[in-house]
XYZ file of C-alpha atoms in Angstrom:
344
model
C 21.255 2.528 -14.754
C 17.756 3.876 -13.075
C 16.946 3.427 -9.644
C 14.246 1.002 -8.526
C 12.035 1.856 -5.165
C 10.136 -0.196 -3.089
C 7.475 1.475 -1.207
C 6.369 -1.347 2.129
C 3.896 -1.100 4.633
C 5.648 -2.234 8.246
C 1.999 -2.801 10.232
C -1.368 -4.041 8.908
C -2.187 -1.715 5.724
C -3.693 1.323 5.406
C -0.249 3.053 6.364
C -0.697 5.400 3.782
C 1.671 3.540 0.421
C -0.665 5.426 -1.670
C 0.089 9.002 -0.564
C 4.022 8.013 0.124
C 4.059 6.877 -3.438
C 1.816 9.586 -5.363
C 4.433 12.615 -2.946
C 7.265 10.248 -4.732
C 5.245 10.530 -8.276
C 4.693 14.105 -7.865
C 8.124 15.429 -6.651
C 10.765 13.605 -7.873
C 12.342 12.288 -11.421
C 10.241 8.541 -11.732
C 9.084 7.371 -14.588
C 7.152 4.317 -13.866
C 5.398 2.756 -11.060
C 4.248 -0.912 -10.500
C 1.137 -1.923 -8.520
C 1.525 -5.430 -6.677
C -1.759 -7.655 -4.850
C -4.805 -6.664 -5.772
C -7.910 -5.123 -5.076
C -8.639 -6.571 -1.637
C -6.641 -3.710 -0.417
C -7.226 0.352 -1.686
C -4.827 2.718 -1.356
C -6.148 6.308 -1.395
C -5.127 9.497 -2.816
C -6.088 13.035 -3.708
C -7.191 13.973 -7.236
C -8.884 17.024 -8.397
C -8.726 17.967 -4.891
C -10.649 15.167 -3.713
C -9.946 11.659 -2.501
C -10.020 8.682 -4.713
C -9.659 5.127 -3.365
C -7.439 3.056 -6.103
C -8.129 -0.958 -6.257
C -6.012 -1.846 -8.992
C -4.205 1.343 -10.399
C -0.835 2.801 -8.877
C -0.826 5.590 -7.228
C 1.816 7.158 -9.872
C -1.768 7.537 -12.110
C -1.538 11.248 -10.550
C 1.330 12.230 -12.444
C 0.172 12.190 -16.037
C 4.277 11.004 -17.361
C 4.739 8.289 -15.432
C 3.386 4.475 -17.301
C 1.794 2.395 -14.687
C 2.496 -1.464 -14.297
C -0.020 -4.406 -13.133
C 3.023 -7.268 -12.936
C 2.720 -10.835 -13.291
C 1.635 -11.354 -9.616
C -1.393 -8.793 -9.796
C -4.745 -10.182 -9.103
C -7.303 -8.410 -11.688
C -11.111 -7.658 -11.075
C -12.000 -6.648 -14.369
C -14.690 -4.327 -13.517
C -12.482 -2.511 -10.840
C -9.847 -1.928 -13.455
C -11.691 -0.737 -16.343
C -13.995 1.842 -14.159
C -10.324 3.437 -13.209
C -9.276 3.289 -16.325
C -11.857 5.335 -17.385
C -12.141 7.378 -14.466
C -8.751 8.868 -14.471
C -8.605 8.743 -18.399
C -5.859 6.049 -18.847
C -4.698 5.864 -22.527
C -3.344 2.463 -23.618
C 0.487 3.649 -24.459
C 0.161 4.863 -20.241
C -0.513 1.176 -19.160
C 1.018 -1.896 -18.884
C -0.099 -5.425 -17.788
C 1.449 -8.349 -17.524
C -0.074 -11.177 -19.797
C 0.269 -13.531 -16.751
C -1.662 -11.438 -14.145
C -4.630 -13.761 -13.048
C -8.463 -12.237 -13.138
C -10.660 -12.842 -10.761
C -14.064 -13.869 -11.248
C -17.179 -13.831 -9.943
C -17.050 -17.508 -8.437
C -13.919 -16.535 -6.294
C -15.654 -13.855 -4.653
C -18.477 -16.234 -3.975
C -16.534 -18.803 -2.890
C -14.724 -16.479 -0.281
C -18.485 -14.997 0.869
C -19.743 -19.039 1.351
C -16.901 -19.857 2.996
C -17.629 -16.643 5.468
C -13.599 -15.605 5.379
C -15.107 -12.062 6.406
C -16.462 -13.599 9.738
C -13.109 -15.841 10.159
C -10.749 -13.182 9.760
C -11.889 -10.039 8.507
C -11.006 -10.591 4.616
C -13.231 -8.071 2.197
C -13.819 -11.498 0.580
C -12.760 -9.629 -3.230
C -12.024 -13.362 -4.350
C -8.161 -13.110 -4.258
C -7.126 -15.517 -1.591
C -8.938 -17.894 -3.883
C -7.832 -16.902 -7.223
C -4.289 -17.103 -5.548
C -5.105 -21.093 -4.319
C -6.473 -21.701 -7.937
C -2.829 -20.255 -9.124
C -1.244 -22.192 -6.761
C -3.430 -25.656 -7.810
C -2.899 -24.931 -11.051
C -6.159 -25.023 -12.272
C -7.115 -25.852 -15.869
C -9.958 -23.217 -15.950
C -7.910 -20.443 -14.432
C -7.882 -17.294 -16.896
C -4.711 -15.188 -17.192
C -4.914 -11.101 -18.490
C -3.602 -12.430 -21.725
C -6.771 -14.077 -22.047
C -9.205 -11.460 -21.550
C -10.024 -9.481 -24.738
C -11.391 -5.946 -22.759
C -7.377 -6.182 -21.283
C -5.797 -6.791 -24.946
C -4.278 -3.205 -25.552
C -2.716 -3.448 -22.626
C -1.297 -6.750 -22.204
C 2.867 -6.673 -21.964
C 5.995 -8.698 -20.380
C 6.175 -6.579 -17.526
C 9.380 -8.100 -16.359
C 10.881 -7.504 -19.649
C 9.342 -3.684 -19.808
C 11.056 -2.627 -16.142
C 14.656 -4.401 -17.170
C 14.596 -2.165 -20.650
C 13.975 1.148 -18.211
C 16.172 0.255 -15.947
C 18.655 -0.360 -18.458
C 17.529 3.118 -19.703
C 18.434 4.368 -16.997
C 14.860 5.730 -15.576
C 13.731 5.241 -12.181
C 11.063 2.633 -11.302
C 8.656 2.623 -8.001
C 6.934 -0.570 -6.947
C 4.183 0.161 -4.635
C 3.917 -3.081 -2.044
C 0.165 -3.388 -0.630
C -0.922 -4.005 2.686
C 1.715 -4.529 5.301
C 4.019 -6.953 7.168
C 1.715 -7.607 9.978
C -0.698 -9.197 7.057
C 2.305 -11.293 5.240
C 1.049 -15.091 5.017
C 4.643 -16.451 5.624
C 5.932 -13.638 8.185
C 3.028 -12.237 10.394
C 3.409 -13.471 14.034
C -0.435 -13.434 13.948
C -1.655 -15.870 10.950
C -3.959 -16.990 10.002
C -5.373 -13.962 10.911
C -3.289 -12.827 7.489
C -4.080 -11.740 3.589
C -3.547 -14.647 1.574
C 0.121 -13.752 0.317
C 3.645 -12.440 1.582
C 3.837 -8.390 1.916
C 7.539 -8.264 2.250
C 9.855 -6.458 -0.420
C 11.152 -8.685 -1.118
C 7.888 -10.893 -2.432
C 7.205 -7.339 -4.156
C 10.496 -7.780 -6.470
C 9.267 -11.599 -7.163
C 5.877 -10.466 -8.228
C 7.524 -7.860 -10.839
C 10.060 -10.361 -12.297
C 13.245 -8.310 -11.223
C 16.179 -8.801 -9.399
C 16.807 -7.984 -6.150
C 20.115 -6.690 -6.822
C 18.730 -3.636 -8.330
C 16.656 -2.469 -6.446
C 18.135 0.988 -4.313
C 15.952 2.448 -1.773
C 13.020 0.954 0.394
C 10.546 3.162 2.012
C 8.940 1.031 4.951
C 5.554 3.013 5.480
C 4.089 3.533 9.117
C 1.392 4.536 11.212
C 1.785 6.412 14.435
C -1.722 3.853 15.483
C -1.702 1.067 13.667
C -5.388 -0.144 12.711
C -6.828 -3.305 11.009
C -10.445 -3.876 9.781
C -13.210 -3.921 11.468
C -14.567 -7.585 12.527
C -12.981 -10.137 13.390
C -9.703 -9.636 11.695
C -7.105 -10.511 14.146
C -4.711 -9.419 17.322
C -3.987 -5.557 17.367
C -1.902 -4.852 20.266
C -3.327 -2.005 23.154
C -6.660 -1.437 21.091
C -7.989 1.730 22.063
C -10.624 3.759 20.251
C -11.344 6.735 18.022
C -12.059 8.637 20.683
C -9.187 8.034 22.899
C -6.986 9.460 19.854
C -9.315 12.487 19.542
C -9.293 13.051 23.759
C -5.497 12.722 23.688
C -4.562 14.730 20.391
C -7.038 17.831 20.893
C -8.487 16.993 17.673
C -11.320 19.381 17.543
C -13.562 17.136 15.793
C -14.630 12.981 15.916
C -11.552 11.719 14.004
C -12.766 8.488 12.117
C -11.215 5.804 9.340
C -12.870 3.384 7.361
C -11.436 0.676 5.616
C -11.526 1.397 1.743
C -12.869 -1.548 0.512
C -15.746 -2.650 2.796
C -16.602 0.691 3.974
C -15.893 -0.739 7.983
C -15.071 1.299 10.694
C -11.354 0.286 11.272
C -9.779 -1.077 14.563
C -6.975 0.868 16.140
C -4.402 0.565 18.404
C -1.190 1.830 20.132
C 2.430 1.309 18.359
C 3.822 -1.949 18.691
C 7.380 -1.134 18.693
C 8.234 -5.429 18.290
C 6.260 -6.236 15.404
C 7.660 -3.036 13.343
C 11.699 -4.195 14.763
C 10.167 -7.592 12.915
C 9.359 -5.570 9.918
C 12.809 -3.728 9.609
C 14.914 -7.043 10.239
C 13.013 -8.792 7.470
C 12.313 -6.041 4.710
C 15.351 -3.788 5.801
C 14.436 -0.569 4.415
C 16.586 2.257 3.905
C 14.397 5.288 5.461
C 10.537 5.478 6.925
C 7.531 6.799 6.271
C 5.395 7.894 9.350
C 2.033 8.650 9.112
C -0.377 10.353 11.195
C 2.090 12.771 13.480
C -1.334 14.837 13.745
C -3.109 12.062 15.844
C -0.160 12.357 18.799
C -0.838 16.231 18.491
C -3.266 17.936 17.019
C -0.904 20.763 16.622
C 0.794 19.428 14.065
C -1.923 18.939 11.396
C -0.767 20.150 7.904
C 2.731 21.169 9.122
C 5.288 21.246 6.516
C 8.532 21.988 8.101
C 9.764 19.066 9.995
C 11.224 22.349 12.628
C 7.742 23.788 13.211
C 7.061 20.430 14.448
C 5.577 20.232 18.676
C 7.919 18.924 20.590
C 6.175 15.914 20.856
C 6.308 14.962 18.050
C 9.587 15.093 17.402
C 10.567 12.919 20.583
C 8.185 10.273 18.882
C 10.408 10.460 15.851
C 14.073 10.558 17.325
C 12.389 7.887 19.760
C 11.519 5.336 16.547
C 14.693 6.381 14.507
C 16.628 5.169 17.494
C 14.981 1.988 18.649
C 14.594 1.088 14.670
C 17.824 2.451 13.678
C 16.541 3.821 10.269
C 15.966 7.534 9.433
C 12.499 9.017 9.221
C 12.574 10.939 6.006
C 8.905 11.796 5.586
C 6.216 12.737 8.043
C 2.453 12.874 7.509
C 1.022 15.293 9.278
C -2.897 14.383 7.680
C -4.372 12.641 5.105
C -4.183 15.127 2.141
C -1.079 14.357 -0.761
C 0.390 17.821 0.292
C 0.333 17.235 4.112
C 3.373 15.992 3.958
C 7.348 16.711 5.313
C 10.076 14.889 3.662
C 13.382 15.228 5.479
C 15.982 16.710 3.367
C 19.982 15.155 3.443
């Protein structure tokens, strides 16, 4: 049988999924990977050298032998989809979408904009929450992937697709979006949440497999947790951009902007209680930790977890003991190949 990954973000998004899955894409034996939400959230990577900001593709589309999934949970923007479809070249046999996916329309992202969600709490108002409540209705009008005649050479039973290669023995990747702090059920902070649950576990549901499967979790995580700009909800110990710069010796204005709205993002220190929450709930087998470079500036584009500062590393052992679950890769900046992972 193949073995089926689930790559989570523990905070509010933007942990870097994208870059833990494409380094999973890249250097190890998977042949497929499964997008879940949709494009409210980006997840960026680097292609041709550059970085690309993926709404609706997974981030497997950098390995050119790995088929990408949309399952029946995705939400589609049409538009999105097809201009990364052509953009990274995307032959039909490569991609797979499940016939039940729901698109998006124009009116939902009106809807969301009258309704000011982006002045409530923060949403990019990209019309999911309400094509998820039309779902949910069950509305008459509603238009599924199977539906939509630009999506017909793709359209598939996803579920059925991931049980044949798992059967087959190859090795699946779902890449979760967003992060717990942003789960609708879970998140201590709602409603300042996305409109759906970000656990694994709602990940498996959305692919249509079983849960007994599935063999590794990666919970993804920031060393400062950020959310969007606005009025998007509770981060604790908010600090600044600059505060990260003063304290890491960055030698240059370090900056992030979310990747759909283009806002300067909020940041703040690690909050040690809502990632515990995170690790009871989605119970992952190792972590992902972003963004070693902003403690120390030192590190930046280390690759050997042993040339590491000492700081660092005391953040690490610090988080693996209070959390109880091995850090197996380190980001040490934003590029695909700034990356450690922790050999056995």
């Amino acid at each position: 049988m193949g073995k089926v990954v689930i790559v989570v973000g523990g905070q509010f998004g933007g942990e870097g999924k994208g870059k833990v899955t494409a380094h999973l894409c890249r250097r190890h034996n998977f042949h497929a990977v499964v997008r879940c939400g949709g494009p409210n959230s980006g997840h960026t990577i680097i292609f041709n050298n550059k970085p690309v900001v993926l709404r609706q593709l997974p981030a497997g589309v950098v390995s050119n032998n790995i088929n990408l999934f949309l399952g029946a949970g995705c939400l589609i923007n049409v538009k999105v989809l097809l201009d990364e479809i052509r953009f990274f070249n995307v032959h039909s046999e490569r991609l797979y979408i499940d016939k039940h996916a729901v698109i998006i329309e124009n009116e939902d992202e009106q809807e969301e904009i009258r309704t000011s969600l982006n002045k409530k709490i923060g949403s990019t108002c990209s019309g999911v929450g309400v094509a998820v409540a039309k779902r949910i209705l069950r509305r008459e009008k509603i238009r599924l992937a199977k539906d939509t005649p630009e999506l017909a050479q793709y359209i598939s039973d996803v579920s059925e697709e991931l049980s044949k290669y798992y059967e087959l023995g190859k090795n699946i990747i779902i890449e979760g979006t967003q992060g717990f702090g942003l789960s609708l059920y879970h998140s201590p902070f709602y409603p300042f949440t996305t409109s759906r649950d970000t656990t694994a576990a709602a990940f498996i549901s959305e692919c249509g497999i079983s849960p007994l499967i599935v063999t590794d979790i990666v919970m993804v995580l920031r060393t400062f947790p950020i959310r969007v700009g606005g009025n998007s909800g509770p981060l604790i110990h908010e600090i600044d951009w600059k505060t990260i710069q003063d304290e890491s010796g960055y030698p240059y204005m370090v900056k992030e902007f979310t990747t759909v709205t283009g806002r300067l993002r909020r940041v703040g220190r690690f909050d040690i209680n809502l990632v515990k929450k995170a690790v009871i709930i989605n119970r992952p087998n190792s972590l992902a930790l972003m963004g070693i470079d902003y403690l120390d500036y030192k590190d930046k584009g280390k690759i050997s977890y042993d040339d590491l500062t000492d700081k660092a590393k005391e953040f690490i052992l610090h988080l693996e003991k209070e959390l109880n679950v091995e850090v197996k890769f380190i980001g040490t900046g934003p590029l695909d190949n700034e990356i450690i992972e922790k050999l056995q």
